[in-house]
Tab-separated table of C-alpha atoms in Angstrom:
chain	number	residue	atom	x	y	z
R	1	UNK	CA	-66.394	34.373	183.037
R	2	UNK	CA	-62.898	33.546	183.364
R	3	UNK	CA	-61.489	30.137	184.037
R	4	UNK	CA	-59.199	28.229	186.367
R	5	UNK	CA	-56.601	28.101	182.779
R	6	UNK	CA	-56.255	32.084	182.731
R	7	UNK	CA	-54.836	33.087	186.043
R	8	UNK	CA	-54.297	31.308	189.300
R	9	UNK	CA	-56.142	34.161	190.802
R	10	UNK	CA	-59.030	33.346	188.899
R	11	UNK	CA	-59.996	30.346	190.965
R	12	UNK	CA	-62.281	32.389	193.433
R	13	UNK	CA	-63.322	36.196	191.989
R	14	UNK	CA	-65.204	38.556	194.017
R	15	UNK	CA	-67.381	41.667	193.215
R	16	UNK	CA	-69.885	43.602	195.117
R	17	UNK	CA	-73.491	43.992	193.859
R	18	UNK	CA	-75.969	47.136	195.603
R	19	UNK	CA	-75.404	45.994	199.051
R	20	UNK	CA	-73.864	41.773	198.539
R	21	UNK	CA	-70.626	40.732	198.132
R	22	UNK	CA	-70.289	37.863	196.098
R	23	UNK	CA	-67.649	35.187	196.241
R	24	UNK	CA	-67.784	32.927	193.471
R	25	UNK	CA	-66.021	29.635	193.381
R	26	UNK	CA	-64.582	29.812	189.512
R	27	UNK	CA	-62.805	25.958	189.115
R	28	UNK	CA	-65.843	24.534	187.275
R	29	UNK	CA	-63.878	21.774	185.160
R	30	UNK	CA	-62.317	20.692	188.987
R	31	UNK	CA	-66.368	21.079	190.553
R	32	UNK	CA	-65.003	24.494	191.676
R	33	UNK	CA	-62.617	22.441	194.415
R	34	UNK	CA	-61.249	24.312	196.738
R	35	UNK	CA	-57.380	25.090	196.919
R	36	UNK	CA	-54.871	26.868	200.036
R	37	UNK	CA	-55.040	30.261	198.061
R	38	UNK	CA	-58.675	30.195	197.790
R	39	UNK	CA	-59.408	29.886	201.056
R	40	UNK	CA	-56.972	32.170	202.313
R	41	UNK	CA	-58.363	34.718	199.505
R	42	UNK	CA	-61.799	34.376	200.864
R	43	UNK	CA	-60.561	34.535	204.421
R	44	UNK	CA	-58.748	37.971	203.397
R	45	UNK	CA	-62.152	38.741	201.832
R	46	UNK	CA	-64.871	38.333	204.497
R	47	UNK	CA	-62.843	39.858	206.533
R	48	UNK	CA	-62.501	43.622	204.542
R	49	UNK	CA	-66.179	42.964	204.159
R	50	UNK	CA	-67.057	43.051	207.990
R	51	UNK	CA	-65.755	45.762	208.442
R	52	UNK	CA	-67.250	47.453	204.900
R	53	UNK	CA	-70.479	49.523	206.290
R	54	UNK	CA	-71.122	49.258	202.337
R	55	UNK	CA	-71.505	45.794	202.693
R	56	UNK	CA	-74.787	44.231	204.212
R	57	UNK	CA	-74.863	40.656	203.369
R	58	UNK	CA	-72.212	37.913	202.150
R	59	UNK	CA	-73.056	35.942	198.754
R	60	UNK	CA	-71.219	32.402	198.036
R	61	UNK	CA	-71.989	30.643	194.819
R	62	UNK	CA	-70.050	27.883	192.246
R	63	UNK	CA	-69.400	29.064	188.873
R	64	UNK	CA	-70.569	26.476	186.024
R	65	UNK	CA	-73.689	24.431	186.023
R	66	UNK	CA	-72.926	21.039	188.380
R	67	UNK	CA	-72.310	22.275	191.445
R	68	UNK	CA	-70.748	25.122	194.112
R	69	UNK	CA	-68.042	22.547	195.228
R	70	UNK	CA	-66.768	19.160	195.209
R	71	UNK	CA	-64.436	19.732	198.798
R	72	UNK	CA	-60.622	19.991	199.021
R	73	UNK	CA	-57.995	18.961	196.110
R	74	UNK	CA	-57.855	15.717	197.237
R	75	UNK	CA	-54.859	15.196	194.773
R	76	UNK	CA	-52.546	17.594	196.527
R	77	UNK	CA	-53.598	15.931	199.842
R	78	UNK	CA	-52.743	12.448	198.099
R	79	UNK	CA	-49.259	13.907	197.027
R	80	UNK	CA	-48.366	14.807	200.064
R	81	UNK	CA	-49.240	12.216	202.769
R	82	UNK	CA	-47.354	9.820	199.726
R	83	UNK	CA	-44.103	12.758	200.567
R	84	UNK	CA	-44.988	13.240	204.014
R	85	UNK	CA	-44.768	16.690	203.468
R	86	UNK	CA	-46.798	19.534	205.667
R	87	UNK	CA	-48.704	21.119	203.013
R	88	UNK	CA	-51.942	19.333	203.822
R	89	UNK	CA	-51.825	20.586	207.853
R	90	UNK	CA	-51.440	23.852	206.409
R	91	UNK	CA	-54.484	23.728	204.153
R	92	UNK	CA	-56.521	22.394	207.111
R	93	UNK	CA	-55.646	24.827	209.463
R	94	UNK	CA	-56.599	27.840	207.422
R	95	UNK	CA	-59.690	25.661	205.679
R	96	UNK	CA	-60.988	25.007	209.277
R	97	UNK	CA	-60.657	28.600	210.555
R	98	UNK	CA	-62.549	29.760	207.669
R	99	UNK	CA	-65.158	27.349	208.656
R	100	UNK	CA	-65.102	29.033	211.799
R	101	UNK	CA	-65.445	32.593	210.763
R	102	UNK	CA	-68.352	31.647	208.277
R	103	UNK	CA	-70.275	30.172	211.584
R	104	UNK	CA	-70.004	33.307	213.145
R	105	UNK	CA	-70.135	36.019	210.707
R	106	UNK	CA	-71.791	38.620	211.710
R	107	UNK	CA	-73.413	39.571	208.284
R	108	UNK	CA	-75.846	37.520	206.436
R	109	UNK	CA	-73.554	34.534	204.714
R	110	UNK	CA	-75.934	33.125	202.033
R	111	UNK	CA	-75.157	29.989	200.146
R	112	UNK	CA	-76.367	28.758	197.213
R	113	UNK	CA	-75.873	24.812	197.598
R	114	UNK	CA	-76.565	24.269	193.816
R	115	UNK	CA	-75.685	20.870	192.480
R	116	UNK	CA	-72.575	19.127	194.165
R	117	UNK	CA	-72.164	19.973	197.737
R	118	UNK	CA	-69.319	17.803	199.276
R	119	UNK	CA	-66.680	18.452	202.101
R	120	UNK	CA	-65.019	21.173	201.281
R	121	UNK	CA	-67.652	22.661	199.686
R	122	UNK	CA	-70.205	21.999	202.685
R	123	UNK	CA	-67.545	24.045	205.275
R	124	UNK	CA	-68.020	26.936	203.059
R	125	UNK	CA	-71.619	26.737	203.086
R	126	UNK	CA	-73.282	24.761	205.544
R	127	UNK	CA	-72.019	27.025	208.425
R	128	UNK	CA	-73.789	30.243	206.809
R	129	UNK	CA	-76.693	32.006	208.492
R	130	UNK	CA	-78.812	31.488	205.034
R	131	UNK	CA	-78.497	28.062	203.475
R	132	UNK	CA	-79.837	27.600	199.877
R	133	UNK	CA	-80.708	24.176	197.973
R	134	UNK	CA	-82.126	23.356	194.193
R	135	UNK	CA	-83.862	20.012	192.841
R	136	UNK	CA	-80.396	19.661	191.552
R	137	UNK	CA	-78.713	19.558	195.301
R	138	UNK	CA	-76.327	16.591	196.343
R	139	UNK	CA	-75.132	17.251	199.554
R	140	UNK	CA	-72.454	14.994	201.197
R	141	UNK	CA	-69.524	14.331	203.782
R	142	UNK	CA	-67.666	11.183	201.351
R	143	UNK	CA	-64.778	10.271	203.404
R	144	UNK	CA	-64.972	7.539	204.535
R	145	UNK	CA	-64.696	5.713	200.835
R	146	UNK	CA	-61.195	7.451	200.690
R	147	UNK	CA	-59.802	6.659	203.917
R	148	UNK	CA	-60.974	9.941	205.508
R	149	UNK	CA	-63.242	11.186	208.560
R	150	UNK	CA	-65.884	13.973	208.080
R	151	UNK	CA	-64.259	17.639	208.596
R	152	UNK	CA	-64.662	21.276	207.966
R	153	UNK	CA	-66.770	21.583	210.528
R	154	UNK	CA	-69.426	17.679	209.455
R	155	UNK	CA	-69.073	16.344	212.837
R	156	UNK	CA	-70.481	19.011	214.406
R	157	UNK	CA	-73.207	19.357	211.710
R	158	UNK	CA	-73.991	15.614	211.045
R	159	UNK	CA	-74.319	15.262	215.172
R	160	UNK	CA	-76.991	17.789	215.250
R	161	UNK	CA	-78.898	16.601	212.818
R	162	UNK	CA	-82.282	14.734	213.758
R	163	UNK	CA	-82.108	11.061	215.573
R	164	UNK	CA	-79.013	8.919	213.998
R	165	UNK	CA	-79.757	10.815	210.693
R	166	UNK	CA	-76.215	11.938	210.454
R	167	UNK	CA	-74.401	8.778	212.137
R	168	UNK	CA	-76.058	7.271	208.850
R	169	UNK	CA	-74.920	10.053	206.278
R	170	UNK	CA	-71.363	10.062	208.032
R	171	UNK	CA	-70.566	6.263	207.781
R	172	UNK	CA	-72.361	5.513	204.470
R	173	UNK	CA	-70.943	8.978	202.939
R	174	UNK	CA	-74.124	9.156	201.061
R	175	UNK	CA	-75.542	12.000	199.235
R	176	UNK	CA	-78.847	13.900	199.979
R	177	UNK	CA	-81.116	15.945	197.498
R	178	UNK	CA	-82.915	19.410	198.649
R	179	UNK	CA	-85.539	17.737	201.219
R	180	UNK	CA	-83.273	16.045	202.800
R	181	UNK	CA	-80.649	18.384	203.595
R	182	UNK	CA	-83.672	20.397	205.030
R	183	UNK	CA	-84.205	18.174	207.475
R	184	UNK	CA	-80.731	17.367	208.295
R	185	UNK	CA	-80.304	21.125	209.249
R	186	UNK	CA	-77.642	20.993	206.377
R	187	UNK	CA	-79.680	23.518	204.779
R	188	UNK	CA	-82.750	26.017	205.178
R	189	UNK	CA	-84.502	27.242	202.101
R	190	UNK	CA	-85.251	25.288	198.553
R	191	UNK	CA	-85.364	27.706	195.593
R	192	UNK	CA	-85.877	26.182	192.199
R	193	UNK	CA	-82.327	26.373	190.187
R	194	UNK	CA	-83.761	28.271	187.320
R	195	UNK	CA	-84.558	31.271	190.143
R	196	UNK	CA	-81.221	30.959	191.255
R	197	UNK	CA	-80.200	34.776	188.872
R	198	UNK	CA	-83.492	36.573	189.949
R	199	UNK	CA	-82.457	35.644	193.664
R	200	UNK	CA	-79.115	36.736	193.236
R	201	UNK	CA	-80.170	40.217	191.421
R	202	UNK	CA	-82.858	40.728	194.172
R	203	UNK	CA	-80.045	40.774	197.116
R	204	UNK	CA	-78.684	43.235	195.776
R	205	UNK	CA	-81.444	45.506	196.695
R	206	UNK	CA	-82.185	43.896	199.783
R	207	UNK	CA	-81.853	41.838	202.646
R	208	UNK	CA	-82.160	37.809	202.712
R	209	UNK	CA	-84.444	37.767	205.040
R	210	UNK	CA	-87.196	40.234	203.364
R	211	UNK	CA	-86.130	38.463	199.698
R	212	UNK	CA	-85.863	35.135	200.301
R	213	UNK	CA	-89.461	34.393	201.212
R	214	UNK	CA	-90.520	35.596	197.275
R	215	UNK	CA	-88.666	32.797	195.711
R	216	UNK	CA	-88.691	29.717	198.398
R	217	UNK	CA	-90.882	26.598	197.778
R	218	UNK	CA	-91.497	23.256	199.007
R	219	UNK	CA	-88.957	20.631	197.539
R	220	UNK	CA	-89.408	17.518	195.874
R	221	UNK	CA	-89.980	14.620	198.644
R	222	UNK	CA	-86.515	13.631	200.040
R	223	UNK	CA	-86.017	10.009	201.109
R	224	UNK	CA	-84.644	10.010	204.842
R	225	UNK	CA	-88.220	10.444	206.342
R	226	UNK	CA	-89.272	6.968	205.893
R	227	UNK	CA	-86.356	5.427	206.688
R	228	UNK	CA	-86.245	7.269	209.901
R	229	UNK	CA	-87.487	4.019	212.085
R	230	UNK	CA	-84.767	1.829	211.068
R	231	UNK	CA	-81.893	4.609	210.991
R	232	UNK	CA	-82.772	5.934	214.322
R	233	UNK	CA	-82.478	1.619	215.434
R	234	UNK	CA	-79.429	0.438	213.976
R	235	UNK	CA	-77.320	3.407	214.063
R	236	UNK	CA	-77.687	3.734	217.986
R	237	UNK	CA	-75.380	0.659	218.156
R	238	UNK	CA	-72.598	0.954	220.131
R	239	UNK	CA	-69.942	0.121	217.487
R	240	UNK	CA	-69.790	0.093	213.996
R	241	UNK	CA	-70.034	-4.106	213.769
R	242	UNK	CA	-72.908	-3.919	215.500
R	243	UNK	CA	-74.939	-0.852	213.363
R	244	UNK	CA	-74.005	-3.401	210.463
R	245	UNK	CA	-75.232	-5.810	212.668
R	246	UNK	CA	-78.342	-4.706	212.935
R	247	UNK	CA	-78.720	-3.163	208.864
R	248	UNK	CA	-78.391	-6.823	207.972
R	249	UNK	CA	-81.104	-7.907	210.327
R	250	UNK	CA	-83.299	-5.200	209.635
R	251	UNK	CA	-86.261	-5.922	207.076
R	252	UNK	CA	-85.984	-2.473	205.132
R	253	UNK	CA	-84.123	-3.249	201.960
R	254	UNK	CA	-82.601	-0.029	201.979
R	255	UNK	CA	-80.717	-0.889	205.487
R	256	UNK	CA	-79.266	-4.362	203.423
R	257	UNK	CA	-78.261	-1.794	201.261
R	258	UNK	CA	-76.337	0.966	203.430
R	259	UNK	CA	-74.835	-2.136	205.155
R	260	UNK	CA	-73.314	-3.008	202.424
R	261	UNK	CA	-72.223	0.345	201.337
R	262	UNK	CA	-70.447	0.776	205.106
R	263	UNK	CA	-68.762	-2.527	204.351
R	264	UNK	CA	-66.947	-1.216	201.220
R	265	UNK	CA	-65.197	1.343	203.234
R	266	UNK	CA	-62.181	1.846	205.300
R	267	UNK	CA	-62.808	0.325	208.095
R	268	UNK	CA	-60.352	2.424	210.310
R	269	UNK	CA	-62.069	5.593	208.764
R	270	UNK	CA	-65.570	3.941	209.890
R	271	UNK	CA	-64.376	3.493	213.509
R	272	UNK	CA	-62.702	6.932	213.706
R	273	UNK	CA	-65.870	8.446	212.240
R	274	UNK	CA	-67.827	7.173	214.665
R	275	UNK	CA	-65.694	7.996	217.534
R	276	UNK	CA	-64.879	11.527	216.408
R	277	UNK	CA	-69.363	12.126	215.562
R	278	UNK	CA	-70.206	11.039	219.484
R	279	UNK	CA	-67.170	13.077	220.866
R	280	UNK	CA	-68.423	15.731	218.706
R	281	UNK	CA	-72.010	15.879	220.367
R	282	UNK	CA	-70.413	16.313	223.719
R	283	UNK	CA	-68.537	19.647	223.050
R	284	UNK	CA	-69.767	22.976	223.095
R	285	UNK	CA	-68.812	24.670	220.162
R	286	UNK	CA	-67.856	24.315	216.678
R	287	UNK	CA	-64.604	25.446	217.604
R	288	UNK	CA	-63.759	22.820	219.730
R	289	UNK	CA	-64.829	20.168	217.452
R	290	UNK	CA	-62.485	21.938	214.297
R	291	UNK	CA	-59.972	20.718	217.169
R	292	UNK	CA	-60.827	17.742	217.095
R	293	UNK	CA	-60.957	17.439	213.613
R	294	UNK	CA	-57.663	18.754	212.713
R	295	UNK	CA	-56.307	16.239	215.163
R	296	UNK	CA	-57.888	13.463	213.213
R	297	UNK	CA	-56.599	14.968	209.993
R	298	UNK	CA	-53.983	15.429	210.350
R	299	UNK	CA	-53.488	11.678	212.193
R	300	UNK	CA	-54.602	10.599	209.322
R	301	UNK	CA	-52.261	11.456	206.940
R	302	UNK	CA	-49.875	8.487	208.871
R	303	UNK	CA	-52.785	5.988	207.805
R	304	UNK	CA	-52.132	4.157	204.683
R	305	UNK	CA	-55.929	4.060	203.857
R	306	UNK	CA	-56.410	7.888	202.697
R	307	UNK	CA	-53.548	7.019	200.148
R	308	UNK	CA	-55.399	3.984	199.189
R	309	UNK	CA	-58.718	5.109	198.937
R	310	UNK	CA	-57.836	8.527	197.156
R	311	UNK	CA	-55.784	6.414	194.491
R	312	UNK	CA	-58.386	4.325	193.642
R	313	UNK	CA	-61.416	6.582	193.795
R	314	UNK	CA	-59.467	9.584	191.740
R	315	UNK	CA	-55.300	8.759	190.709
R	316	UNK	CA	-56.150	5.512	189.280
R	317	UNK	CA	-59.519	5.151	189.428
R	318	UNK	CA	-60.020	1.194	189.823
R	319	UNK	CA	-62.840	1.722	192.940
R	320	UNK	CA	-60.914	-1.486	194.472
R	321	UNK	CA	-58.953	0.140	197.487
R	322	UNK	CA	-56.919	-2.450	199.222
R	323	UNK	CA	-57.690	-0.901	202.812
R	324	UNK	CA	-55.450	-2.001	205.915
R	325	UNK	CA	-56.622	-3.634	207.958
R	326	UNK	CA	-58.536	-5.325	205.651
R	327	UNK	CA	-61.769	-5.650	208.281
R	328	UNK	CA	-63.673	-3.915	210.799
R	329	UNK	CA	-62.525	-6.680	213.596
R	330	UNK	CA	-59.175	-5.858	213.209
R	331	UNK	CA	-58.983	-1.881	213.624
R	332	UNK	CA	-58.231	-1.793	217.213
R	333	UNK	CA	-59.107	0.769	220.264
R	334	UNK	CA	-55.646	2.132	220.322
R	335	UNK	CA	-56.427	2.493	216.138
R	336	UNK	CA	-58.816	4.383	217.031
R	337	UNK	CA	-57.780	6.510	219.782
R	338	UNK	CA	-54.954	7.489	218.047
R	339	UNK	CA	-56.118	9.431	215.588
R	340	UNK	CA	-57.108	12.122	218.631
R	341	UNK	CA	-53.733	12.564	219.963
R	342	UNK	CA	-52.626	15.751	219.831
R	343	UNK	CA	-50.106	17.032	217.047
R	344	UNK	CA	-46.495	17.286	217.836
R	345	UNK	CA	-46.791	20.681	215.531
R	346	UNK	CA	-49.533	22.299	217.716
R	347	UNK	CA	-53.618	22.071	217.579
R	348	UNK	CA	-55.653	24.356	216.100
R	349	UNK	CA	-55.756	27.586	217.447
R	350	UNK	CA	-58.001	30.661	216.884
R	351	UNK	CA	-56.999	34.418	216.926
């Protein structure tokens, strides 16, 4: 298999086996990140296959062994909030109407969540029909530790999901094996990795639904279950201060724990995260919340935190981001409520 060094349109190939078309993400030395012409070459893509009476079923998949993808090229979006360039509003718009299409494709989308699952890389899956995790799954929404609120789509997700399950995975950015993205409704089968080729060959022949039910098993125990008593507690705080609050309180070592994990991020991005996953559960459609989200995005770019954090989690790699404001007392309301203002250049819009 070809790399991202041979051609740029290499990053993302595409073939059609029996009756599945199969995107694969081919950037395995960048986790298979996703980039503007990928997504607009998978856009192009699902599109000729709706309409394809050849085609039955939609396959996504990550090319190399550690994962299907890592999220967006955080680098470029680095570069240019530092220029204050447009290339990043671009990439969102197209990124988030992808999202959109995948939620309501009218073929079986199946995605094998193999390994690294992580913004990006959770828009292009997590919003399929058929959802696929291994032992080796680490599913996540990171941004908060780079300045960043949940998008592609994670409010919507992480506000569905099961008591304050997702307020927890949103704020703390943590990552969840195969169990636990079960019962997050990130994710709806667990196939053992090393079935992952005899899955793939068998849709060829036939549909995920009949298939599927030949190779799924139970997963190894996740972790979230347990913790379930004091999640669902603190995180139905009213404001961030108080869910830390009430980790630091709580008994559970592993609450101590997330509080202090919450603490280490940007505290703007922990307010507007919050803000943006309760807004989220009061609209009615993914659509409207990939609104919302581009709003935030794009507000973002003005905050000198995603700079910060995404120099010192990836440019220069000291993990000691210098966040302002510095605390989460001093991120105001009008901090906060600025972020969903709508965008001199126009909201998101679908056609």
């Amino acid at each position: 298999m070809k790399t991202e060094d041979d051609n740029a349109d290499d990053t993302v190939l595409f073939h059609v086996e029996g009756r599945t078309a199969v995107v694969t993400l081919n950037r395995p030395r960048a986790l298979n990140a996703l980039t503007h012409p990928m997504v607009l070459r998978i856009d192009e893509a699902l599109g000729a296959w709706e309409e394809d009476p050849a085609v039955h079923q939609v396959l996504i998949r990550g090319a190399g062994e550690r994962g299907l993808c890592a999220g967006g090229d955080i680098r470029a979006i680095h570069d240019d909030a530092k220029a204050g360039t447009t290339a990043s509003a671009e990439f969102w718009r197209d990124e988030y109407r992808l999202n959109a299409r995948i939620a309501r494709y009218p073929k079986p989308y199946v995605a094998l969540m193999d390994g690294i699952v992580m913004g990006g890389g959770v828009g292009v899956s997590a919003h399929g029909g058929v959802r696929v995790v291994t032992e080796r799954s680490r599913v996540a929404m990171p941004e908060t530790g780079i300045g960043f609120v949940p998008d592609v789509g994670g409010t919507w997700l992480l506000g569905r999901a099961p008591g304050r399950l997702g307020t927890h995975l949103a704020l703390t950015g943590a990552a969840v094996g195969a169990a636990d993205a079960l019962l997050c409704g990130l994710a709806d089968h667990f196939v053992p990795a090393g079935r992952l080729p005899e899955l793939t060959a068998a849709l060829a022949g036939a549909p995920a639904h009949e298939v599927l039910p030949r190779y799924a098993a139970t997963p190894p125990p996740g972790e979230l279950a347990a913790g379930r008593p004091w999640i669902d507690h603190c995180y139905a705080a009213g404001t961030v201060e108080e869910i830390v609050e009430r980790l630091l309180a709580d008994g559970d070592p592993a609450a101590k724990e997330a509080a202090e994990t919450i603490l280490a991020k940007s505290p703007t991005a922990l307010k507007v995260t919050l803000a943006a996953l309760r807004r989220a559960t009061a609209l009615g459609s993914l659509e409207e919340v990939l609104v919302q989200e581009f709003r935030v995005s794009c507000n973002a770019l003005a905050s000198p935190d995603l700079v910060e954090g995404i120099r010192a989690q990836v440019v220069d790699k000291d993990r000691d981001p210098r966040w302002s404001p510095p605390a989460l007392a001093d991120v105001t309301d009008a901090d906060v409520e600025g972020h969903f203002a709508p965008l001199a250049g126009g909201d998101l819009s679908f056609g």
